[in-house]
Amino acid sequence: MSRTAKPYEIVERALELARGDGLVVIADEQSSANLRWAANSLTTNGVTRGRTLTVIATVDGARGTASGVVSRSAVTADELEPLVRAAEAAARGAEPAEDAQPLVSGVPASPDFRDAPAETSSAVFTDFAPALGESFARARAGGRELYGFANHEMTSSYLGTSTGLRLRHDQPNGTLEINAKSPDRTRSAWTGHATRDFKDVDPAVLDAELAKRLGWAERRIDLPAGRYETLLPPTAVADLLIYQLWSSAARDAVEGRTVFSKPGGGTRVGETLSGLPLTLRSDPNEPGLESAPFVIAHSSGDDSSVFDNGLPLAATDWVRGGKLERLTTTRHSAGLTGLPVAPAIDNLILDGGGEKSLDEMVAATGRGLLLTCLWYIREVDPATLLLTGLTRDGVYLVENGEVVGEVNNFRFNESPVDLLSRASEAGRTEKTLPREWGDWFTRAAMPALRIPDFNMSSVSQGV
């Protein structure tokens, strides 16, 4: 099987080689294009391509079904059969899988399963690159330096199983991050953007926002640690709620190990988490945030199972109208917990019902802090989902509806679940790029949130 072999042919050949009781094959065809710049000058660009093949074998035994998973890149014809044999050997040598379920069947085949994979190239930057060059010129004239990275990836995933599934999904993923710095490097501002194709990215708009923030930072104000009314922008809200989603496995909650565990047993499903009519949801068909409409699981974990590969995904409300509605489950953990099957979906949207932009929320603020983003987020206590982290690239003081200067950075200690209960206002939902988790999770839409008493636990010297 050569590198030029079509992905569906690789999947079909691997399935033909099966000698075990069940087989799942996932072929991921990946391509990427990127631009990098520093000090108002393009420095590097490149295009890459690759292929990864994951084989999941299942073997039935007297004590249950075991699974074995082997994943390799750039598999050649000579390596395909050894790869299948290795997965089957791993399954035979493994204990019965706790999450074992019958492999999914009965899902209609993707009509494009036999088509060539989608690919990206430097052409994705045809309009963006010249506009970026114009931003360099404006920044140079305005006495600021732009640094950043633009990356676009396309992954075509082909999923085949011994139960007859033949599914395919193309996932574009684009990210843009720009830092603006003063020439003496004492002031810094950041902005980011998630995109499917770079057609909705305007460097001039982003540069204008960065220039405004660098202007705010010309006045420096030192503030002590404490609790402040704080405006969390969509990127910061996304970082906090993505971590909450990652911590919402139903089984962990039932076993009493998370913030979603109910004292005395069970889960907090059905409890009100926020007085605001907030709805936290995922939908594989969300316009502009489309993600795989079926489970693609390369390994099993708290919220995923290789046995669920190919399971159809549907729009899911995790929190509805402020009330906890769902926790993430596999078919196995749903059976253990008595909760509905609700696999994780690769996007996250928070609807708050508000219409105000972040600028309008600033204008309605008497005195408070405006954050740019959060950084270095780490868990302190899983029982409350208490997180700690740092502010970065600009914390600004708002007085009487206007930004009056930049303040020092802080370390914060907060739980996203607790923040939802204390939020007093939600702005307009908009697509955003998480700063902390942008390498792993990019499809998010969030409103800004007003928190009356955000806990800045200590002053940080970070920038």
PDB file of C-alpha atoms in Angstrom, residues 39-313:
ATOM      1  CA  ALA A  39       8.685  42.713  14.409  1.00  0.00           C
ATOM      2  CA  ASN A  40       6.362  43.549  11.466  1.00  0.00           C
ATOM      3  CA  SER A  41       8.061  41.125   9.071  1.00  0.00           C
ATOM      4  CA  LEU A  42       7.110  37.695   7.787  1.00  0.00           C
ATOM      5  CA  THR A  43       9.723  35.201   8.980  1.00  0.00           C
ATOM      6  CA  THR A  44       8.652  31.694   7.914  1.00  0.00           C
ATOM      7  CA  ASN A  45       5.920  29.834   6.094  1.00  0.00           C
ATOM      8  CA  GLY A  46       5.382  26.187   5.294  1.00  0.00           C
ATOM      9  CA  VAL A  47       3.080  23.395   4.208  1.00  0.00           C
ATOM     10  CA  THR A  48       3.017  19.873   5.665  1.00  0.00           C
ATOM     11  CA  ARG A  49       1.134  16.656   4.930  1.00  0.00           C
ATOM     12  CA  GLY A  50       0.808  13.438   6.854  1.00  0.00           C
ATOM     13  CA  ARG A  51      -1.206  10.278   7.427  1.00  0.00           C
ATOM     14  CA  THR A  52      -1.963   8.434  10.650  1.00  0.00           C
ATOM     15  CA  LEU A  53      -3.598   5.027  10.807  1.00  0.00           C
ATOM     16  CA  THR A  54      -5.239   3.758  13.996  1.00  0.00           C
ATOM     17  CA  VAL A  55      -6.325   0.125  14.268  1.00  0.00           C
ATOM     18  CA  ILE A  56      -8.558  -1.021  17.131  1.00  0.00           C
ATOM     19  CA  ALA A  57      -8.998  -4.778  17.442  1.00  0.00           C
ATOM     20  CA  THR A  58     -11.489  -6.522  19.706  1.00  0.00           C
ATOM     21  CA  VAL A  59     -11.301 -10.138  20.881  1.00  0.00           C
ATOM     22  CA  ASP A  60     -14.166 -11.897  22.639  1.00  0.00           C
ATOM     23  CA  GLY A  61     -13.361 -14.183  25.557  1.00  0.00           C
ATOM     24  CA  ALA A  62     -15.077 -16.125  28.293  1.00  0.00           C
ATOM     25  CA  ARG A  63     -14.635 -13.188  30.715  1.00  0.00           C
ATOM     26  CA  GLY A  64     -15.561 -10.449  28.242  1.00  0.00           C
ATOM     27  CA  THR A  65     -14.270  -8.496  25.267  1.00  0.00           C
ATOM     28  CA  ALA A  66     -10.761  -7.043  25.226  1.00  0.00           C
ATOM     29  CA  SER A  67      -9.438  -4.333  22.938  1.00  0.00           C
ATOM     30  CA  GLY A  68      -6.051  -3.436  21.536  1.00  0.00           C
ATOM     31  CA  VAL A  69      -5.132  -0.127  19.934  1.00  0.00           C
ATOM     32  CA  VAL A  70      -2.119   0.577  17.711  1.00  0.00           C
ATOM     33  CA  SER A  71      -1.548   3.866  15.900  1.00  0.00           C
ATOM     34  CA  ARG A  72       1.255   4.710  13.466  1.00  0.00           C
ATOM     35  CA  SER A  73       2.156   7.382  10.945  1.00  0.00           C
ATOM     36  CA  ALA A  74       3.101   6.899   7.295  1.00  0.00           C
ATOM     37  CA  VAL A  75       2.122   3.223   7.134  1.00  0.00           C
ATOM     38  CA  THR A  76       3.448   1.456   4.032  1.00  0.00           C
ATOM     39  CA  ALA A  77       2.052  -1.626   2.280  1.00  0.00           C
ATOM     40  CA  ASP A  78       4.514  -3.875   4.088  1.00  0.00           C
ATOM     41  CA  GLU A  79       3.547  -2.399   7.464  1.00  0.00           C
ATOM     42  CA  LEU A  80      -0.229  -2.674   7.150  1.00  0.00           C
ATOM     43  CA  GLU A  81      -0.618  -6.357   8.012  1.00  0.00           C
ATOM     44  CA  PRO A  82       1.892  -6.181  10.912  1.00  0.00           C
ATOM     45  CA  LEU A  83      -0.099  -3.220  12.236  1.00  0.00           C
ATOM     46  CA  VAL A  84      -3.352  -5.196  12.247  1.00  0.00           C
ATOM     47  CA  ARG A  85      -1.613  -8.201  13.791  1.00  0.00           C
ATOM     48  CA  ALA A  86      -0.094  -5.965  16.488  1.00  0.00           C
ATOM     49  CA  ALA A  87      -3.515  -4.575  17.424  1.00  0.00           C
ATOM     50  CA  GLU A  88      -4.971  -8.085  17.606  1.00  0.00           C
ATOM     51  CA  ALA A  89      -2.037  -9.289  19.722  1.00  0.00           C
ATOM     52  CA  ALA A  90      -2.536  -6.342  22.068  1.00  0.00           C
ATOM     53  CA  ALA A  91      -6.205  -7.268  22.412  1.00  0.00           C
ATOM     54  CA  ARG A  92      -5.422 -10.924  23.124  1.00  0.00           C
ATOM     55  CA  GLY A  93      -2.942  -9.908  25.805  1.00  0.00           C
ATOM     56  CA  ALA A  94      -5.261  -7.427  27.486  1.00  0.00           C
ATOM     57  CA  GLU A  95      -7.753  -7.842  30.294  1.00  0.00           C
ATOM     58  CA  PRO A  96     -11.425  -7.556  29.284  1.00  0.00           C
ATOM     59  CA  ALA A  97     -12.239  -3.928  28.525  1.00  0.00           C
ATOM     60  CA  GLU A  98     -14.485  -2.360  31.144  1.00  0.00           C
ATOM     61  CA  ASP A  99     -16.115  -0.163  28.493  1.00  0.00           C
ATOM     62  CA  ALA A 100     -16.805  -3.033  26.091  1.00  0.00           C
ATOM     63  CA  GLN A 101     -19.965  -2.678  24.013  1.00  0.00           C
ATOM     64  CA  PRO A 102     -21.035  -4.157  20.679  1.00  0.00           C
ATOM     65  CA  LEU A 103     -19.400  -2.182  17.880  1.00  0.00           C
ATOM     66  CA  VAL A 104     -21.735   0.389  16.367  1.00  0.00           C
ATOM     67  CA  SER A 105     -23.670  -0.731  13.294  1.00  0.00           C
ATOM     68  CA  GLY A 106     -26.497   0.426  11.073  1.00  0.00           C
ATOM     69  CA  VAL A 107     -25.208   3.954  10.391  1.00  0.00           C
ATOM     70  CA  PRO A 108     -25.621   4.937   6.707  1.00  0.00           C
ATOM     71  CA  ALA A 109     -22.339   5.249   4.826  1.00  0.00           C
ATOM     72  CA  SER A 110     -20.926   8.681   4.015  1.00  0.00           C
ATOM     73  CA  PRO A 111     -21.536   9.318   0.296  1.00  0.00           C
ATOM     74  CA  ASP A 112     -18.004  10.725  -0.089  1.00  0.00           C
ATOM     75  CA  PHE A 113     -16.241   7.855   1.684  1.00  0.00           C
ATOM     76  CA  ARG A 114     -14.325   6.909  -1.479  1.00  0.00           C
ATOM     77  CA  ASP A 115     -13.417  10.484  -2.426  1.00  0.00           C
ATOM     78  CA  ALA A 116      -9.919  11.922  -2.133  1.00  0.00           C
ATOM     79  CA  PRO A 117      -9.140  13.705   1.143  1.00  0.00           C
ATOM     80  CA  ALA A 118      -9.638  17.451   1.421  1.00  0.00           C
ATOM     81  CA  GLU A 119      -6.383  19.404   1.577  1.00  0.00           C
ATOM     82  CA  THR A 120      -5.259  22.851   2.553  1.00  0.00           C
ATOM     83  CA  SER A 121      -2.381  24.822   1.037  1.00  0.00           C
ATOM     84  CA  SER A 122      -0.790  28.251   1.137  1.00  0.00           C
ATOM     85  CA  ALA A 123      -3.676  29.386  -1.112  1.00  0.00           C
ATOM     86  CA  VAL A 124      -5.792  29.677   2.041  1.00  0.00           C
ATOM     87  CA  PHE A 125      -3.810  32.862   2.801  1.00  0.00           C
ATOM     88  CA  THR A 126      -4.327  34.452  -0.655  1.00  0.00           C
ATOM     89  CA  ASP A 127      -6.366  37.372   0.688  1.00  0.00           C
ATOM     90  CA  PHE A 128      -5.130  37.291   4.273  1.00  0.00           C
ATOM     91  CA  ALA A 129      -1.385  37.648   3.562  1.00  0.00           C
ATOM     92  CA  PRO A 130      -1.567  40.973   1.637  1.00  0.00           C
ATOM     93  CA  ALA A 131      -3.881  42.406   4.294  1.00  0.00           C
ATOM     94  CA  LEU A 132      -1.407  41.304   6.942  1.00  0.00           C
ATOM     95  CA  GLY A 133       1.369  43.103   5.070  1.00  0.00           C
ATOM     96  CA  GLU A 134      -0.698  46.288   5.130  1.00  0.00           C
ATOM     97  CA  SER A 135      -1.103  45.868   8.895  1.00  0.00           C
ATOM     98  CA  PHE A 136       2.678  45.634   9.232  1.00  0.00           C
ATOM     99  CA  ALA A 137       2.999  49.002   7.502  1.00  0.00           C
ATOM    100  CA  ARG A 138       0.361  50.604   9.743  1.00  0.00           C
ATOM    101  CA  ALA A 139       1.945  49.158  12.870  1.00  0.00           C
ATOM    102  CA  ARG A 140       5.400  50.374  11.840  1.00  0.00           C
ATOM    103  CA  ALA A 141       4.044  53.868  11.235  1.00  0.00           C
ATOM    104  CA  GLY A 142       2.220  53.759  14.575  1.00  0.00           C
ATOM    105  CA  GLY A 143       5.278  52.769  16.586  1.00  0.00           C
ATOM    106  CA  ARG A 144       4.289  49.211  17.466  1.00  0.00           C
ATOM    107  CA  GLU A 145       5.572  45.767  16.528  1.00  0.00           C
ATOM    108  CA  LEU A 146       3.412  42.812  15.507  1.00  0.00           C
ATOM    109  CA  TYR A 147       4.302  39.203  16.265  1.00  0.00           C
ATOM    110  CA  GLY A 148       2.174  36.209  15.484  1.00  0.00           C
ATOM    111  CA  PHE A 149       1.279  32.942  13.860  1.00  0.00           C
ATOM    112  CA  ALA A 150      -1.439  31.866  11.431  1.00  0.00           C
ATOM    113  CA  ASN A 151      -2.129  28.177  10.982  1.00  0.00           C
ATOM    114  CA  HIS A 152      -4.654  26.283   8.882  1.00  0.00           C
ATOM    115  CA  GLU A 153      -5.188  22.536   9.061  1.00  0.00           C
ATOM    116  CA  MET A 154      -7.432  20.120   7.224  1.00  0.00           C
ATOM    117  CA  THR A 155      -8.017  16.626   8.560  1.00  0.00           C
ATOM    118  CA  SER A 156     -10.034  14.066   6.599  1.00  0.00           C
ATOM    119  CA  SER A 157     -10.960  11.141   8.845  1.00  0.00           C
ATOM    120  CA  TYR A 158     -12.062   7.838   7.299  1.00  0.00           C
ATOM    121  CA  LEU A 159     -13.689   5.395   9.710  1.00  0.00           C
ATOM    122  CA  GLY A 160     -14.419   1.775   8.804  1.00  0.00           C
ATOM    123  CA  THR A 161     -15.516  -1.121  10.999  1.00  0.00           C
ATOM    124  CA  SER A 162     -16.072  -4.833  10.696  1.00  0.00           C
ATOM    125  CA  THR A 163     -19.750  -4.159  11.399  1.00  0.00           C
ATOM    126  CA  GLY A 164     -20.047  -2.314   8.092  1.00  0.00           C
ATOM    127  CA  LEU A 165     -19.577   1.352   9.002  1.00  0.00           C
ATOM    128  CA  ARG A 166     -17.965   3.492   6.312  1.00  0.00           C
ATOM    129  CA  LEU A 167     -17.888   7.091   7.532  1.00  0.00           C
ATOM    130  CA  ARG A 168     -15.863  10.161   6.627  1.00  0.00           C
ATOM    131  CA  HIS A 169     -15.523  13.694   8.036  1.00  0.00           C
ATOM    132  CA  ASP A 170     -13.463  16.679   6.832  1.00  0.00           C
ATOM    133  CA  GLN A 171     -12.430  19.066   9.589  1.00  0.00           C
ATOM    134  CA  PRO A 172     -10.919  22.467   8.739  1.00  0.00           C
ATOM    135  CA  ASN A 173      -9.261  24.268  11.622  1.00  0.00           C
ATOM    136  CA  GLY A 174      -7.680  27.719  11.431  1.00  0.00           C
ATOM    137  CA  THR A 175      -6.163  29.832  14.193  1.00  0.00           C
ATOM    138  CA  LEU A 176      -4.624  33.281  14.253  1.00  0.00           C
ATOM    139  CA  GLU A 177      -2.770  34.839  17.177  1.00  0.00           C
ATOM    140  CA  ILE A 178      -1.252  38.331  17.131  1.00  0.00           C
ATOM    141  CA  ASN A 179       0.780  40.113  19.797  1.00  0.00           C
ATOM    142  CA  ALA A 180       1.425  43.836  19.549  1.00  0.00           C
ATOM    143  CA  LYS A 181       4.327  45.239  21.548  1.00  0.00           C
ATOM    144  CA  SER A 182       5.711  48.686  22.167  1.00  0.00           C
ATOM    145  CA  PRO A 183       9.273  49.108  20.825  1.00  0.00           C
ATOM    146  CA  ASP A 184      10.677  49.038  24.386  1.00  0.00           C
ATOM    147  CA  ARG A 185       8.664  45.814  25.064  1.00  0.00           C
ATOM    148  CA  THR A 186       7.100  47.257  28.226  1.00  0.00           C
ATOM    149  CA  ARG A 187       3.564  47.057  26.816  1.00  0.00           C
ATOM    150  CA  SER A 188       1.919  44.041  25.191  1.00  0.00           C
ATOM    151  CA  ALA A 189      -1.535  43.248  23.848  1.00  0.00           C
ATOM    152  CA  TRP A 190      -2.924  40.009  22.393  1.00  0.00           C
ATOM    153  CA  THR A 191      -5.804  38.999  20.196  1.00  0.00           C
ATOM    154  CA  GLY A 192      -6.767  35.699  18.614  1.00  0.00           C
ATOM    155  CA  HIS A 193      -9.247  34.426  16.057  1.00  0.00           C
ATOM    156  CA  ALA A 194     -10.559  30.990  15.121  1.00  0.00           C
ATOM    157  CA  THR A 195     -11.602  30.418  11.529  1.00  0.00           C
ATOM    158  CA  ARG A 196     -12.493  27.680   9.079  1.00  0.00           C
ATOM    159  CA  ASP A 197     -10.947  29.307   6.003  1.00  0.00           C
ATOM    160  CA  PHE A 198      -9.403  32.752   6.853  1.00  0.00           C
ATOM    161  CA  LYS A 199     -12.084  34.467   4.757  1.00  0.00           C
ATOM    162  CA  ASP A 200     -13.637  36.009   7.868  1.00  0.00           C
ATOM    163  CA  VAL A 201     -10.362  37.412   9.266  1.00  0.00           C
ATOM    164  CA  ASP A 202      -9.518  41.118   8.834  1.00  0.00           C
ATOM    165  CA  PRO A 203      -6.005  41.935  10.104  1.00  0.00           C
ATOM    166  CA  ALA A 204      -6.796  45.661   9.971  1.00  0.00           C
ATOM    167  CA  VAL A 205      -9.616  45.280  12.511  1.00  0.00           C
ATOM    168  CA  LEU A 206      -7.449  43.171  14.807  1.00  0.00           C
ATOM    169  CA  ASP A 207      -4.517  45.595  14.539  1.00  0.00           C
ATOM    170  CA  ALA A 208      -6.791  48.540  15.371  1.00  0.00           C
ATOM    171  CA  GLU A 209      -7.950  46.764  18.544  1.00  0.00           C
ATOM    172  CA  LEU A 210      -4.347  46.035  19.529  1.00  0.00           C
ATOM    173  CA  ALA A 211      -3.334  49.646  18.922  1.00  0.00           C
ATOM    174  CA  LYS A 212      -6.181  50.817  21.173  1.00  0.00           C
ATOM    175  CA  ARG A 213      -5.088  48.501  23.970  1.00  0.00           C
ATOM    176  CA  LEU A 214      -1.456  49.571  23.731  1.00  0.00           C
ATOM    177  CA  GLY A 215      -2.723  53.126  24.042  1.00  0.00           C
ATOM    178  CA  TRP A 216      -4.611  52.229  27.215  1.00  0.00           C
ATOM    179  CA  ALA A 217      -1.382  50.780  28.634  1.00  0.00           C
ATOM    180  CA  GLU A 218       0.473  54.102  28.397  1.00  0.00           C
ATOM    181  CA  ARG A 219      -0.896  54.839  31.861  1.00  0.00           C
ATOM    182  CA  ARG A 220       0.093  52.306  34.515  1.00  0.00           C
ATOM    183  CA  ILE A 221      -1.908  51.811  37.724  1.00  0.00           C
ATOM    184  CA  ASP A 222      -0.886  49.393  40.471  1.00  0.00           C
ATOM    185  CA  LEU A 223      -3.683  47.591  42.289  1.00  0.00           C
ATOM    186  CA  PRO A 224      -3.516  45.104  45.185  1.00  0.00           C
ATOM    187  CA  ALA A 225      -4.966  41.609  45.195  1.00  0.00           C
ATOM    188  CA  GLY A 226      -8.630  41.380  46.053  1.00  0.00           C
ATOM    189  CA  ARG A 227     -12.086  40.827  44.648  1.00  0.00           C
ATOM    190  CA  TYR A 228     -13.027  43.109  41.769  1.00  0.00           C
ATOM    191  CA  GLU A 229     -15.977  43.521  39.475  1.00  0.00           C
ATOM    192  CA  THR A 230     -14.494  41.983  36.353  1.00  0.00           C
ATOM    193  CA  LEU A 231     -15.449  41.718  32.710  1.00  0.00           C
ATOM    194  CA  LEU A 232     -14.327  38.377  31.317  1.00  0.00           C
ATOM    195  CA  PRO A 233     -14.031  38.537  27.509  1.00  0.00           C
ATOM    196  CA  PRO A 234     -15.280  35.606  25.388  1.00  0.00           C
ATOM    197  CA  THR A 235     -11.798  34.025  25.104  1.00  0.00           C
ATOM    198  CA  ALA A 236     -11.443  33.853  28.905  1.00  0.00           C
ATOM    199  CA  VAL A 237     -14.978  32.503  29.322  1.00  0.00           C
ATOM    200  CA  ALA A 238     -14.181  29.820  26.732  1.00  0.00           C
ATOM    201  CA  ASP A 239     -11.021  28.693  28.530  1.00  0.00           C
ATOM    202  CA  LEU A 240     -12.900  28.308  31.814  1.00  0.00           C
ATOM    203  CA  LEU A 241     -15.941  26.514  30.399  1.00  0.00           C
ATOM    204  CA  ILE A 242     -13.885  24.172  28.202  1.00  0.00           C
ATOM    205  CA  TYR A 243     -12.156  22.996  31.361  1.00  0.00           C
ATOM    206  CA  GLN A 244     -15.567  22.585  32.971  1.00  0.00           C
ATOM    207  CA  LEU A 245     -16.703  20.460  30.016  1.00  0.00           C
ATOM    208  CA  TRP A 246     -13.567  18.338  30.258  1.00  0.00           C
ATOM    209  CA  SER A 247     -14.389  17.795  33.954  1.00  0.00           C
ATOM    210  CA  SER A 248     -18.001  16.741  33.448  1.00  0.00           C
ATOM    211  CA  ALA A 249     -17.695  12.973  33.003  1.00  0.00           C
ATOM    212  CA  ALA A 250     -20.810  11.376  34.488  1.00  0.00           C
ATOM    213  CA  ARG A 251     -19.027   8.384  35.970  1.00  0.00           C
ATOM    214  CA  ASP A 252     -16.581  10.566  37.891  1.00  0.00           C
ATOM    215  CA  ALA A 253     -19.534  12.551  39.228  1.00  0.00           C
ATOM    216  CA  VAL A 254     -21.437   9.437  40.332  1.00  0.00           C
ATOM    217  CA  GLU A 255     -18.320   8.174  42.094  1.00  0.00           C
ATOM    218  CA  GLY A 256     -18.161  11.378  44.133  1.00  0.00           C
ATOM    219  CA  ARG A 257     -14.995  12.800  42.608  1.00  0.00           C
ATOM    220  CA  THR A 258     -16.079  16.041  40.913  1.00  0.00           C
ATOM    221  CA  VAL A 259     -17.918  19.304  41.361  1.00  0.00           C
ATOM    222  CA  PHE A 260     -20.922  17.634  39.710  1.00  0.00           C
ATOM    223  CA  SER A 261     -21.174  14.976  42.456  1.00  0.00           C
ATOM    224  CA  LYS A 262     -24.214  15.282  44.693  1.00  0.00           C
ATOM    225  CA  PRO A 263     -23.553  15.076  48.433  1.00  0.00           C
ATOM    226  CA  GLY A 264     -24.802  11.727  49.623  1.00  0.00           C
ATOM    227  CA  GLY A 265     -24.609  10.143  46.173  1.00  0.00           C
ATOM    228  CA  GLY A 266     -25.672  10.701  42.612  1.00  0.00           C
ATOM    229  CA  THR A 267     -25.088  13.731  40.428  1.00  0.00           C
ATOM    230  CA  ARG A 268     -26.200  17.354  40.370  1.00  0.00           C
ATOM    231  CA  VAL A 269     -28.090  16.934  37.080  1.00  0.00           C
ATOM    232  CA  GLY A 270     -31.264  18.972  37.419  1.00  0.00           C
ATOM    233  CA  GLU A 271     -29.763  21.546  39.794  1.00  0.00           C
ATOM    234  CA  THR A 272     -29.741  25.241  38.959  1.00  0.00           C
ATOM    235  CA  LEU A 273     -26.185  26.466  38.398  1.00  0.00           C
ATOM    236  CA  SER A 274     -26.925  30.060  37.375  1.00  0.00           C
ATOM    237  CA  GLY A 275     -29.580  32.669  37.974  1.00  0.00           C
ATOM    238  CA  LEU A 276     -28.998  33.935  34.443  1.00  0.00           C
ATOM    239  CA  PRO A 277     -30.747  32.059  31.607  1.00  0.00           C
ATOM    240  CA  LEU A 278     -27.466  30.546  30.418  1.00  0.00           C
ATOM    241  CA  THR A 279     -27.411  27.600  28.019  1.00  0.00           C
ATOM    242  CA  LEU A 280     -24.137  25.750  27.487  1.00  0.00           C
ATOM    243  CA  ARG A 281     -24.383  23.446  24.510  1.00  0.00           C
ATOM    244  CA  SER A 282     -22.603  21.559  21.745  1.00  0.00           C
ATOM    245  CA  ASP A 283     -23.887  20.883  18.252  1.00  0.00           C
ATOM    246  CA  PRO A 284     -21.898  19.203  15.446  1.00  0.00           C
ATOM    247  CA  ASN A 285     -23.973  21.202  12.931  1.00  0.00           C
ATOM    248  CA  GLU A 286     -23.525  24.635  14.541  1.00  0.00           C
ATOM    249  CA  PRO A 287     -22.956  27.119  11.664  1.00  0.00           C
ATOM    250  CA  GLY A 288     -19.303  28.145  11.497  1.00  0.00           C
ATOM    251  CA  LEU A 289     -18.351  25.691  14.239  1.00  0.00           C
ATOM    252  CA  GLU A 290     -19.182  22.420  12.481  1.00  0.00           C
ATOM    253  CA  SER A 291     -17.480  19.329  13.911  1.00  0.00           C
ATOM    254  CA  ALA A 292     -17.617  15.563  13.407  1.00  0.00           C
ATOM    255  CA  PRO A 293     -21.253  14.323  13.492  1.00  0.00           C
ATOM    256  CA  PHE A 294     -20.165  10.928  14.817  1.00  0.00           C
ATOM    257  CA  VAL A 295     -17.773   9.647  17.462  1.00  0.00           C
ATOM    258  CA  ILE A 296     -14.117   9.400  16.397  1.00  0.00           C
ATOM    259  CA  ALA A 297     -12.284   7.835  19.339  1.00  0.00           C
ATOM    260  CA  HIS A 298      -8.632   6.846  18.990  1.00  0.00           C
ATOM    261  CA  SER A 299      -8.527   5.668  22.621  1.00  0.00           C
ATOM    262  CA  SER A 300     -10.789   5.080  25.605  1.00  0.00           C
ATOM    263  CA  GLY A 301     -10.983   7.425  28.585  1.00  0.00           C
ATOM    264  CA  ASP A 302     -13.355   8.939  31.124  1.00  0.00           C
ATOM    265  CA  ASP A 303     -15.531  10.495  28.420  1.00  0.00           C
ATOM    266  CA  SER A 304     -14.721   8.427  25.325  1.00  0.00           C
ATOM    267  CA  SER A 305     -14.752   4.788  24.244  1.00  0.00           C
ATOM    268  CA  VAL A 306     -13.244   3.092  21.216  1.00  0.00           C
ATOM    269  CA  PHE A 307     -16.322   0.861  21.138  1.00  0.00           C
ATOM    270  CA  ASP A 308     -18.462   3.944  20.397  1.00  0.00           C
ATOM    271  CA  ASN A 309     -16.674   4.788  17.143  1.00  0.00           C
ATOM    272  CA  GLY A 310     -19.229   5.827  14.542  1.00  0.00           C
ATOM    273  CA  LEU A 311     -21.986   6.560  17.060  1.00  0.00           C
ATOM    274  CA  PRO A 312     -24.052   9.471  15.687  1.00  0.00           C
ATOM    275  CA  LEU A 313     -23.840  12.764  17.591  1.00  0.00           C
TER     276      LEU A 313
END
